[in-house]
PDB file of N, CA and C in Angstrom:
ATOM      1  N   UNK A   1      -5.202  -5.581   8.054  1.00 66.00           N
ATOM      2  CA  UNK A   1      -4.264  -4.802   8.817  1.00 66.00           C
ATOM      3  C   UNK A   1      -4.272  -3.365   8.295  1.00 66.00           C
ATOM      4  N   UNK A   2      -4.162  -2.595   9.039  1.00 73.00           N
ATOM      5  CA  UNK A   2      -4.286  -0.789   8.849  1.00 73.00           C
ATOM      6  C   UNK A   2      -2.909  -0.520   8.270  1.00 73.00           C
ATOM      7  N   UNK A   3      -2.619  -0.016   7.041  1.00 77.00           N
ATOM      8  CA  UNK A   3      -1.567   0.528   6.794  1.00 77.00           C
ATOM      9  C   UNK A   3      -0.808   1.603   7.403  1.00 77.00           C
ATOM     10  N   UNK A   4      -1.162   2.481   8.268  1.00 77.00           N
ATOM     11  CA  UNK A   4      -1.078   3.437   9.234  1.00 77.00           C
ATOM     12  C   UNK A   4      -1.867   3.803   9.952  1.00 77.00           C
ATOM     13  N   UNK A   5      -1.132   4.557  11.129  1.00 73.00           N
ATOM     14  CA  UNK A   5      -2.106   4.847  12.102  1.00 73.00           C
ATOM     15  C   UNK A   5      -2.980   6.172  12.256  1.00 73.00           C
ATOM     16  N   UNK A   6      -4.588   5.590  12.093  1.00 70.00           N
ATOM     17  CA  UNK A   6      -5.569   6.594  11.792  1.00 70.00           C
ATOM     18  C   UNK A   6      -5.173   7.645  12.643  1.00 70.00           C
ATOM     19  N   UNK A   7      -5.277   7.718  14.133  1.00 68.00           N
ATOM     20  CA  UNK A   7      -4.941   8.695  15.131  1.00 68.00           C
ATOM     21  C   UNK A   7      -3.974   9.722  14.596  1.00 68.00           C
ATOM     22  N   UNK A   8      -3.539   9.494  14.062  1.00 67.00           N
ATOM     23  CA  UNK A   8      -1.436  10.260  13.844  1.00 67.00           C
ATOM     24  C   UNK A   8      -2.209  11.304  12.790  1.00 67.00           C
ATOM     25  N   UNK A   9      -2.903  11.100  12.021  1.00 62.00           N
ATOM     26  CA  UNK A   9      -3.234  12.010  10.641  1.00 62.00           C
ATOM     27  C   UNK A   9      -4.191  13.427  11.091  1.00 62.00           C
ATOM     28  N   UNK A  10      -4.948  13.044  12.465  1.00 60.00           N
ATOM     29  CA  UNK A  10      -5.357  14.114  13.171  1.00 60.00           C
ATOM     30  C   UNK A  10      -4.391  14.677  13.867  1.00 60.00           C
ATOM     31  N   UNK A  11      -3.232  14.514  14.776  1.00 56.00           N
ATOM     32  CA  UNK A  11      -2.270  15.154  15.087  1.00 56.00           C
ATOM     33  C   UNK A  11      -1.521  15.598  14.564  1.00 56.00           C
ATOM     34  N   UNK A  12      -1.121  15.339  13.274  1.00 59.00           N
ATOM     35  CA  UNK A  12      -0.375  15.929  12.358  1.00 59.00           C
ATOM     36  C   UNK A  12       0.057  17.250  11.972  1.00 59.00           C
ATOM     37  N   UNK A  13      -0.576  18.044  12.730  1.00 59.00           N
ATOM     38  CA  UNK A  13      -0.338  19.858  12.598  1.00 59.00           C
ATOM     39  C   UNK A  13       0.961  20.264  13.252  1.00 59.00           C
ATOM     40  N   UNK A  14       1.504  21.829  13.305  1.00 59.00           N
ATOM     41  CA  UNK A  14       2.253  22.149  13.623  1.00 59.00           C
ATOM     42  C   UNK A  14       1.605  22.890  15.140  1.00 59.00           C
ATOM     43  N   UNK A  15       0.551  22.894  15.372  1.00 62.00           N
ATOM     44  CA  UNK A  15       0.674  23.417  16.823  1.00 62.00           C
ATOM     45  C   UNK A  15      -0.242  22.037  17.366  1.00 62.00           C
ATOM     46  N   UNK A  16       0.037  22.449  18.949  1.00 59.00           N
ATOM     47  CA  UNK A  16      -0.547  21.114  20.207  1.00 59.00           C
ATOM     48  C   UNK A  16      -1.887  20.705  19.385  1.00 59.00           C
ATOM     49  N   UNK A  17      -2.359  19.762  19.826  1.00 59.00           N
ATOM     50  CA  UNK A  17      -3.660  19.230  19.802  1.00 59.00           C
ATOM     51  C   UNK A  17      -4.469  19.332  21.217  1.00 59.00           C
ATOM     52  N   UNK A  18      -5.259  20.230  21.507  1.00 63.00           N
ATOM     53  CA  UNK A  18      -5.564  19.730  22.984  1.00 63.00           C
ATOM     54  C   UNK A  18      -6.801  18.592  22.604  1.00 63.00           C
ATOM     55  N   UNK A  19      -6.842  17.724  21.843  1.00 62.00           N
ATOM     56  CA  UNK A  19      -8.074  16.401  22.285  1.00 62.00           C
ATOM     57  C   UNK A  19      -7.076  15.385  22.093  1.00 62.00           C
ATOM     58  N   UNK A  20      -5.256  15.652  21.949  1.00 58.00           N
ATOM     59  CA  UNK A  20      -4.910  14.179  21.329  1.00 58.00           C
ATOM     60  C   UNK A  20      -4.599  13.211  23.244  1.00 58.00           C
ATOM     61  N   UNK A  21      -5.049  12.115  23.387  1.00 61.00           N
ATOM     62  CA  UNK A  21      -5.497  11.183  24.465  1.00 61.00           C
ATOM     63  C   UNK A  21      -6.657  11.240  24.766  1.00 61.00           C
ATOM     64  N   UNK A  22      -7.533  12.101  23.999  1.00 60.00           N
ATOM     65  CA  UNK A  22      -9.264  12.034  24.868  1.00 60.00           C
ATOM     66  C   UNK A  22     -10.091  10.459  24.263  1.00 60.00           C
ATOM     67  N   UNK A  23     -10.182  10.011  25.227  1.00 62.00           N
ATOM     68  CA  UNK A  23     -11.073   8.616  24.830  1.00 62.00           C
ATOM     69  C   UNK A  23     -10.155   7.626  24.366  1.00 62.00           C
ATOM     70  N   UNK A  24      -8.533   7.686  24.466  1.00 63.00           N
ATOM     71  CA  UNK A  24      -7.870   6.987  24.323  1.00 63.00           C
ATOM     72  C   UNK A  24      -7.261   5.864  25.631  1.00 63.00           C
ATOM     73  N   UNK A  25      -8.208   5.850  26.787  1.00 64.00           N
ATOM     74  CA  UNK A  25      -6.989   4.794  27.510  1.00 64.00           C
ATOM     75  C   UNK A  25      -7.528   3.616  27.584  1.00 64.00           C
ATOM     76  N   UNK A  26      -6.469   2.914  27.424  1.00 63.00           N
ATOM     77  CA  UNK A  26      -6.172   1.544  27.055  1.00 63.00           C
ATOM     78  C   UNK A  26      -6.256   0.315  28.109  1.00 63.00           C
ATOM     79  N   UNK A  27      -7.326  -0.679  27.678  1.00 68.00           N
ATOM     80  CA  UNK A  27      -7.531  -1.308  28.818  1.00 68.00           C
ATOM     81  C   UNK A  27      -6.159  -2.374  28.618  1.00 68.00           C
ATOM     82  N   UNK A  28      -5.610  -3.218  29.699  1.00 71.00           N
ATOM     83  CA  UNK A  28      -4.667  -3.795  29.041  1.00 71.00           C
ATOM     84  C   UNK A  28      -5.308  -5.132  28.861  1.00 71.00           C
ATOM     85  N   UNK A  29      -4.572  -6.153  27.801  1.00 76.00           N
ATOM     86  CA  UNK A  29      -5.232  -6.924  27.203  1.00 76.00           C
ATOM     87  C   UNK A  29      -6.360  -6.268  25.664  1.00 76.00           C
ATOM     88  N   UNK A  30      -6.797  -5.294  25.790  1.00 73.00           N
ATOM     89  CA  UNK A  30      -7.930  -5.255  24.598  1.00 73.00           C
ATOM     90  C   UNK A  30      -7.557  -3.744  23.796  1.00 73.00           C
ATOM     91  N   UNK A  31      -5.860  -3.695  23.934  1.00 68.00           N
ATOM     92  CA  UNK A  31      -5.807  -2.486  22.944  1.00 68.00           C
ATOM     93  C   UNK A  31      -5.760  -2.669  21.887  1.00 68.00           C
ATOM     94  N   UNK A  32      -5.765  -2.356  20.730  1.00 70.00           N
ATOM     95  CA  UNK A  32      -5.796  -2.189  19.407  1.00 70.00           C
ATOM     96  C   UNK A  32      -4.181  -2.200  18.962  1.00 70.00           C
ATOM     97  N   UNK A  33      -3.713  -3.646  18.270  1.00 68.00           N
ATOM     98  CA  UNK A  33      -2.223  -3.459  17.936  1.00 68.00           C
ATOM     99  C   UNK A  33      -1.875  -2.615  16.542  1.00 68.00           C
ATOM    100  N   UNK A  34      -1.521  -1.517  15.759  1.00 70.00           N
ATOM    101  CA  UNK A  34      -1.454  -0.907  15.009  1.00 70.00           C
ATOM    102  C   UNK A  34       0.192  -1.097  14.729  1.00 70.00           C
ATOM    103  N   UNK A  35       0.441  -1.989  13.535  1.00 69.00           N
ATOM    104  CA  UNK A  35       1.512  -2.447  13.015  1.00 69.00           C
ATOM    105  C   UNK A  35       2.202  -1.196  12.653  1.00 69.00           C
ATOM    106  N   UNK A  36       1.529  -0.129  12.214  1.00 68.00           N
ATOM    107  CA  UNK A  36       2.508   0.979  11.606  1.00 68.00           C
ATOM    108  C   UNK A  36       1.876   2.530  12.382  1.00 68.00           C
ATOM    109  N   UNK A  37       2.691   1.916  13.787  1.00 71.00           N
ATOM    110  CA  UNK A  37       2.613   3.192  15.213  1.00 71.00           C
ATOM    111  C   UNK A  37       2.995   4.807  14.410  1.00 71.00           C
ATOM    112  N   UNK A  38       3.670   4.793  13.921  1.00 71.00           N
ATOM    113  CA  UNK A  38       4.265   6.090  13.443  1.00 71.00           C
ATOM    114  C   UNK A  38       4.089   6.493  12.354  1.00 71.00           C
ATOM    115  N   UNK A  39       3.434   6.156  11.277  1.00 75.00           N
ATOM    116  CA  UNK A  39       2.770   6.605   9.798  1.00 75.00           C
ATOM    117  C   UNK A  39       1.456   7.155  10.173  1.00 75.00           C
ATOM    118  N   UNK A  40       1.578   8.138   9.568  1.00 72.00           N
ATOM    119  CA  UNK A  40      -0.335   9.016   9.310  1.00 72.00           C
ATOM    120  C   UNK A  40      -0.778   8.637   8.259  1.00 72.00           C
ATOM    121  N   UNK A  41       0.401   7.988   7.314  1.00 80.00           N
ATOM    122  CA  UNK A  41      -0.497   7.569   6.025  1.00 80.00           C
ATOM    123  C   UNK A  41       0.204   6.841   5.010  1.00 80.00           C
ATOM    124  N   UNK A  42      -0.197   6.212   4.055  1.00 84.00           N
ATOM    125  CA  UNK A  42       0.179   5.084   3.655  1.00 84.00           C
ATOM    126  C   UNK A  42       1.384   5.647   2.960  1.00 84.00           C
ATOM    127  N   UNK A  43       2.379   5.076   2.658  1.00 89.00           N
ATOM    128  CA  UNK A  43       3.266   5.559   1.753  1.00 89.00           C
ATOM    129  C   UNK A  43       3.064   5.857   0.135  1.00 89.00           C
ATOM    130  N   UNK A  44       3.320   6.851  -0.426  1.00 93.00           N
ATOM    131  CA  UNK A  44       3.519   6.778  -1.787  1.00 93.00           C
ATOM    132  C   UNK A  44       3.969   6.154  -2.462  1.00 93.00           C
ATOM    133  N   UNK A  45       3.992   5.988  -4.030  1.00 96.00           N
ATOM    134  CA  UNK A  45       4.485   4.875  -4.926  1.00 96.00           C
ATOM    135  C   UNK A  45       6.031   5.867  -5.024  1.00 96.00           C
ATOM    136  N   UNK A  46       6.083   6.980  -5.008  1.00 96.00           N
ATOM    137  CA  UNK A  46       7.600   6.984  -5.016  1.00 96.00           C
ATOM    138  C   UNK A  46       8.371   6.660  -3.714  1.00 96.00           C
ATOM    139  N   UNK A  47       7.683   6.848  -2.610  1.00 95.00           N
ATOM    140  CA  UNK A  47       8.443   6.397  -1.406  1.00 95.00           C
ATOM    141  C   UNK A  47       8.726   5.278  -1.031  1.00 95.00           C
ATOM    142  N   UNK A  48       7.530   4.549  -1.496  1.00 95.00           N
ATOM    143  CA  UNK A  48       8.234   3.207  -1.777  1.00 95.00           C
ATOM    144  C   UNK A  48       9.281   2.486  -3.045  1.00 95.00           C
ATOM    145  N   UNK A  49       9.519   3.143  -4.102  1.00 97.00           N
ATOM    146  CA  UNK A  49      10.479   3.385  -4.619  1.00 97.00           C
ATOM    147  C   UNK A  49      11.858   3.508  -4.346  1.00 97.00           C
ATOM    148  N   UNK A  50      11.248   4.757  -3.847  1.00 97.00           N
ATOM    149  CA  UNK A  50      12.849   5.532  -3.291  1.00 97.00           C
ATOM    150  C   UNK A  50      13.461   4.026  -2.137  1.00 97.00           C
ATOM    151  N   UNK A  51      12.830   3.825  -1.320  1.00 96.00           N
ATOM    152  CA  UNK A  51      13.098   2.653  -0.475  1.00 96.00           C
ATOM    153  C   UNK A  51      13.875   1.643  -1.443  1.00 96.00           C
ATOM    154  N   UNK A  52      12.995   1.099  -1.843  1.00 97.00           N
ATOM    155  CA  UNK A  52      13.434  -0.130  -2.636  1.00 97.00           C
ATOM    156  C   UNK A  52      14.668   0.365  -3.563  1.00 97.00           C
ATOM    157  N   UNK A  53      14.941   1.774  -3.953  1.00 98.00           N
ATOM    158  CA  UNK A  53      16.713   1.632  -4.422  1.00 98.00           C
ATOM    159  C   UNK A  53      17.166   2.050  -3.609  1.00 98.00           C
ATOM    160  N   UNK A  54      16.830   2.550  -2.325  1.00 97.00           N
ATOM    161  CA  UNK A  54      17.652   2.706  -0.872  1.00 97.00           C
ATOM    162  C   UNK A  54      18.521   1.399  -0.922  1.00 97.00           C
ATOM    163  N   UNK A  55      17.315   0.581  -0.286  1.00 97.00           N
ATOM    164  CA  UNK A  55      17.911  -1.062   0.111  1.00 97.00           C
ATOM    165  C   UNK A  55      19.137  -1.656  -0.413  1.00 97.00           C
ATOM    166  N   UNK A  56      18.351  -1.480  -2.083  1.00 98.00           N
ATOM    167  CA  UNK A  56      19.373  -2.266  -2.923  1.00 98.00           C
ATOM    168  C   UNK A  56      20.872  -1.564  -3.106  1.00 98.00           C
ATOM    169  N   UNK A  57      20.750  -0.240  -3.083  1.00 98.00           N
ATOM    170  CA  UNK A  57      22.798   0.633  -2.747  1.00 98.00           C
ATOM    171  C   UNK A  57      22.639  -0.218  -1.939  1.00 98.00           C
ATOM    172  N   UNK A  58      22.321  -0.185  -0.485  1.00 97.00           N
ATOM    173  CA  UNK A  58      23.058  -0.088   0.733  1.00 97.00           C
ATOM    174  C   UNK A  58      23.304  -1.984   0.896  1.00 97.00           C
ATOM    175  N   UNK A  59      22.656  -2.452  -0.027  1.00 98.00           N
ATOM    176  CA  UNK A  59      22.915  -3.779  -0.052  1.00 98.00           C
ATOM    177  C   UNK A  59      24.716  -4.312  -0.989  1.00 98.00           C
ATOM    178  N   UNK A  60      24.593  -3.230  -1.859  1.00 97.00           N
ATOM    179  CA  UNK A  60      26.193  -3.305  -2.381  1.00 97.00           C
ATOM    180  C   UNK A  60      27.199  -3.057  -1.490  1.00 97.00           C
ATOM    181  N   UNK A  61      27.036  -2.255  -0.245  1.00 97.00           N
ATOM    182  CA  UNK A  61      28.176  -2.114   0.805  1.00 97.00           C
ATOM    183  C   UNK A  61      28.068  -0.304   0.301  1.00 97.00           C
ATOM    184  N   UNK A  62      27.554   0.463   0.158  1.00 97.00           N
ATOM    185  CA  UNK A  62      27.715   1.309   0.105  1.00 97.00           C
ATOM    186  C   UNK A  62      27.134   2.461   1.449  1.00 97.00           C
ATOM    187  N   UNK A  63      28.361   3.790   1.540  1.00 94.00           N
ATOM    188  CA  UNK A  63      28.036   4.021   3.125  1.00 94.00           C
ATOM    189  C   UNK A  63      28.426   5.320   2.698  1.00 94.00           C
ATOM    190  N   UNK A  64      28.967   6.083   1.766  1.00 98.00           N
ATOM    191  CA  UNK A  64      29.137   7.342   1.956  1.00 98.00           C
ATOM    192  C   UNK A  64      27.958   8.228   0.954  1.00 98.00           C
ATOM    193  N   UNK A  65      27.835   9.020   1.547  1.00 98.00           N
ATOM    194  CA  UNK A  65      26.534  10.365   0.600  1.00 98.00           C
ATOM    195  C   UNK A  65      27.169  10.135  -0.500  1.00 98.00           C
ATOM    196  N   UNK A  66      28.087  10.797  -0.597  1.00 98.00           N
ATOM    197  CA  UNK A  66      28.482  10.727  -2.297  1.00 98.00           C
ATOM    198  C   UNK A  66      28.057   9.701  -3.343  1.00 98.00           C
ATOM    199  N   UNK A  67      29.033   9.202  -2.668  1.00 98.00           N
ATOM    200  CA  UNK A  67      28.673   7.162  -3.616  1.00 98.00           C
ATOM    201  C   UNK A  67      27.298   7.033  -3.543  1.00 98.00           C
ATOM    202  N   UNK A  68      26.346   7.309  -2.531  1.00 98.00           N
ATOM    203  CA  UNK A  68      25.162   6.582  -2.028  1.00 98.00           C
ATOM    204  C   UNK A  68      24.291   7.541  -3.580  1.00 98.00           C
ATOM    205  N   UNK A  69      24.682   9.091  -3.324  1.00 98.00           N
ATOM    206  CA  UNK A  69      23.806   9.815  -4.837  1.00 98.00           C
ATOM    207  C   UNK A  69      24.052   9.236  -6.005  1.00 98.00           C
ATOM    208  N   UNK A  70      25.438   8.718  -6.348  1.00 98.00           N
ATOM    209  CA  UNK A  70      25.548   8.638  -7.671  1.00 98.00           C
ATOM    210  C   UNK A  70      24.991   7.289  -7.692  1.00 98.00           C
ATOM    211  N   UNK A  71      25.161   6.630  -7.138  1.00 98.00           N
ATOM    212  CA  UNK A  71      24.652   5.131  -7.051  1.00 98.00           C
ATOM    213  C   UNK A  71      22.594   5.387  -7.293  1.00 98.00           C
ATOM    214  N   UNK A  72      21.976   5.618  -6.699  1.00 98.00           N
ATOM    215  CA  UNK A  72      20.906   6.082  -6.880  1.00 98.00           C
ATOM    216  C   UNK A  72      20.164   6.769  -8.582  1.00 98.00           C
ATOM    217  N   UNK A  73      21.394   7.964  -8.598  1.00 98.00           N
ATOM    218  CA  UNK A  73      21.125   8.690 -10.471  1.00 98.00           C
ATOM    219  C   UNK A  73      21.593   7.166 -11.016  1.00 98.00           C
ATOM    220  N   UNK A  74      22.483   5.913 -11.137  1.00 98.00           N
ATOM    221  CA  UNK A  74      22.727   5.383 -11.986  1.00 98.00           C
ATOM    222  C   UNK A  74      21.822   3.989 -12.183  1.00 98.00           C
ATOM    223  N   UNK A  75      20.754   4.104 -11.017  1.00 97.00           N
ATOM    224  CA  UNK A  75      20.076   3.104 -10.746  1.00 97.00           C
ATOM    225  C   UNK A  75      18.663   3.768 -11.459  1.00 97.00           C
ATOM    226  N   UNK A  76      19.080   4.894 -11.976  1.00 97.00           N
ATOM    227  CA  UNK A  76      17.316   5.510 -12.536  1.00 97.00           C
ATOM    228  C   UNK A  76      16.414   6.379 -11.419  1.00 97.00           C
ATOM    229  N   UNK A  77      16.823   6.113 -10.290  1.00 97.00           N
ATOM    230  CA  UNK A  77      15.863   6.455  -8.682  1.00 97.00           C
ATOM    231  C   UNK A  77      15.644   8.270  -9.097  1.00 97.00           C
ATOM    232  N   UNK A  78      14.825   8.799  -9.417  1.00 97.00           N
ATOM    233  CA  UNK A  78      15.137  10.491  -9.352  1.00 97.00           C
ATOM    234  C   UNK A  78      14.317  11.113  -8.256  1.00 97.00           C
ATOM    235  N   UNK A  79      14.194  12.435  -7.710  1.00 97.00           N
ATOM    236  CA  UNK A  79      13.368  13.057  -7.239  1.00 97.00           C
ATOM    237  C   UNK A  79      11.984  12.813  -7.303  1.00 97.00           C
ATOM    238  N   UNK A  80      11.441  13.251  -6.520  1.00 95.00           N
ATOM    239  CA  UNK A  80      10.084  13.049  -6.401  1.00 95.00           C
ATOM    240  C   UNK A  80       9.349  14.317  -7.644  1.00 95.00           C
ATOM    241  N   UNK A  81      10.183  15.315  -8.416  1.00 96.00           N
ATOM    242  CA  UNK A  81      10.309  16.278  -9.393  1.00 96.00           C
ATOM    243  C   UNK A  81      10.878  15.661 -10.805  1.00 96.00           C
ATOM    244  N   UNK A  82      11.069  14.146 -10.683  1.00 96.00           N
ATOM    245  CA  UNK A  82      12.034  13.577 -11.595  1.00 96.00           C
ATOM    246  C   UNK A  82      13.504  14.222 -12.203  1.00 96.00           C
ATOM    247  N   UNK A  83      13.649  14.781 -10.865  1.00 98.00           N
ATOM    248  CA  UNK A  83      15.421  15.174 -11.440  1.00 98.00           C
ATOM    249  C   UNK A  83      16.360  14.514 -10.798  1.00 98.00           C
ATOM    250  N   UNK A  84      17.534  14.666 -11.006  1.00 98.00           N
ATOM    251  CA  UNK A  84      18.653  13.701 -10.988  1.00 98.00           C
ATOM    252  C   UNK A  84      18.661  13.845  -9.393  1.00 98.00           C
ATOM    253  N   UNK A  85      19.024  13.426  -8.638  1.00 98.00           N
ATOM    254  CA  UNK A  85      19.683  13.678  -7.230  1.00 98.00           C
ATOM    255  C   UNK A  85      21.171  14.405  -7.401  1.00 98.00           C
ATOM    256  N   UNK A  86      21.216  15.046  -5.813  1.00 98.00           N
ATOM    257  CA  UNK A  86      22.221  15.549  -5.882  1.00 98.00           C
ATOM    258  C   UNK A  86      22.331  15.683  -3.902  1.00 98.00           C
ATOM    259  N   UNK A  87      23.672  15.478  -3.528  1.00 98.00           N
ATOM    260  CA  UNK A  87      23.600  15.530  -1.946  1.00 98.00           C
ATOM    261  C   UNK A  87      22.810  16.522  -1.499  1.00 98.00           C
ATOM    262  N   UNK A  88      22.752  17.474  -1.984  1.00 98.00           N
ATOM    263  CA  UNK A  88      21.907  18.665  -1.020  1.00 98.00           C
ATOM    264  C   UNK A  88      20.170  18.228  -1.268  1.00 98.00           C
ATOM    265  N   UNK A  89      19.811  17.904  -2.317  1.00 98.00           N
ATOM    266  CA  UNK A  89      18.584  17.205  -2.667  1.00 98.00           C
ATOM    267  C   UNK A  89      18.081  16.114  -1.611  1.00 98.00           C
ATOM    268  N   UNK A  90      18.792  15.011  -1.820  1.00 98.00           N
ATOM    269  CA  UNK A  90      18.579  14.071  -0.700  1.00 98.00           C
ATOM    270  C   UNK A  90      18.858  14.135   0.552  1.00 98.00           C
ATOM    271  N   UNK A  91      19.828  14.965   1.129  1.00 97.00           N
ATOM    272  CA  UNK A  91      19.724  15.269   2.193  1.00 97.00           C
ATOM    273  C   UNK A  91      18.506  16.291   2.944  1.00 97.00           C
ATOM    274  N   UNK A  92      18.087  16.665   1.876  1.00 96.00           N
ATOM    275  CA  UNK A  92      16.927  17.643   2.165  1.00 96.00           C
ATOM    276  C   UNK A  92      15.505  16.671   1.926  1.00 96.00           C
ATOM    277  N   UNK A  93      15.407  15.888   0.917  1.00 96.00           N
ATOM    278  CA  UNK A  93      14.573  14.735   0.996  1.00 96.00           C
ATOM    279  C   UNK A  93      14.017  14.200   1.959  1.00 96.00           C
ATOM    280  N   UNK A  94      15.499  13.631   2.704  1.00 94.00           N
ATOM    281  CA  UNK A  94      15.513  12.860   3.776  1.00 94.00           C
ATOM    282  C   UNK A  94      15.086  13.279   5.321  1.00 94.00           C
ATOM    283  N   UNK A  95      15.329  14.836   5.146  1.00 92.00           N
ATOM    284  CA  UNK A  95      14.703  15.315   6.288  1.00 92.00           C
ATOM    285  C   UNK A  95      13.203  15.812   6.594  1.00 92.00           C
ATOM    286  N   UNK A  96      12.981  15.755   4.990  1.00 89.00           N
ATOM    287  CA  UNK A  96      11.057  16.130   4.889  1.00 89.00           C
ATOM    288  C   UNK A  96      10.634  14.339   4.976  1.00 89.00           C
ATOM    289  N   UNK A  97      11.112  13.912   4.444  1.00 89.00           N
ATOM    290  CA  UNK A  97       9.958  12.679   4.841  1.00 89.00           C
ATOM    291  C   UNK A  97      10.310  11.851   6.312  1.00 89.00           C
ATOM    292  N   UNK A  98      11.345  12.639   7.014  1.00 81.00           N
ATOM    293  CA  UNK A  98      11.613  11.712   8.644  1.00 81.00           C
ATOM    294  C   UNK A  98      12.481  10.791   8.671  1.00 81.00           C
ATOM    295  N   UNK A  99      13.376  10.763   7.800  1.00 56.00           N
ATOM    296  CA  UNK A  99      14.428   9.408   8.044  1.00 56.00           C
ATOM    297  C   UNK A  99      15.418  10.270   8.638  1.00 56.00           C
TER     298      UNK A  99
END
C-alpha cells in the first residue's frame, strides 16, 4: 500500500499546475484506490509523534487550548525545534501542517 499520494507531491506548489488531470481519467472499475488521497508524503517521526500525544490528551477528556498545551509540555511532546509548546506555537503548528 502507498503511504501517500504520488500525484499530490507534483502539485504541491503555490501557483496552478497546468498538467494536473493530464492522463488522469479514470476508467470506472480499474482506478487505482490510494488509501492516503490527501498526503504528498509520508509523515515524519515527529508528526507522528505529535499525533500519538494528540490522541492520548484528547483521550483524557481534554478540549480547551490551554489545558490541551500544558497537557502536551507535561507529556514530554515539544516542538518540532524541541521547545516547550506554547498556544501561539501550536496554533501556528497546526496551521502549517493542515489540521
Amino acid at each position: 500500500m502507498t503511504e501517500y499520494n504520488p500525484k499530490l507531491a507534483t502539485w504541491f506548489r503555490n501557483e496552478p499546475n497546468s498538467e494536473a488531470g493530464i492522463n488522469n481519467i479514470q476508467v470506472p472499475g480499474q482506478a487505482q484506490n490510494i488509501v492516503w488521497q490527501t498526503r504528498h508524503r509520508e509523515p515524519s517521526r515527529y508528526e507522528e509523534a505529535l499525533v500519538e500525544h494528540l490522541e492520548a490528551v484528547f483521550a483524557t477528556g481534554v478540549v480547551e487550548l490551554d489545558d490541551l498545551v500544558a497537557a502536551l509540555n507535561a507529556r514530554g511532546s515539544r516542538t518540532e525545534a524541541a521547545a516547550l509548546w506554547s498556544t501561539d506555537s501550536f496554533q501556528a503548528e497546526m496551521a502549517r501542517l493542515g489540521y
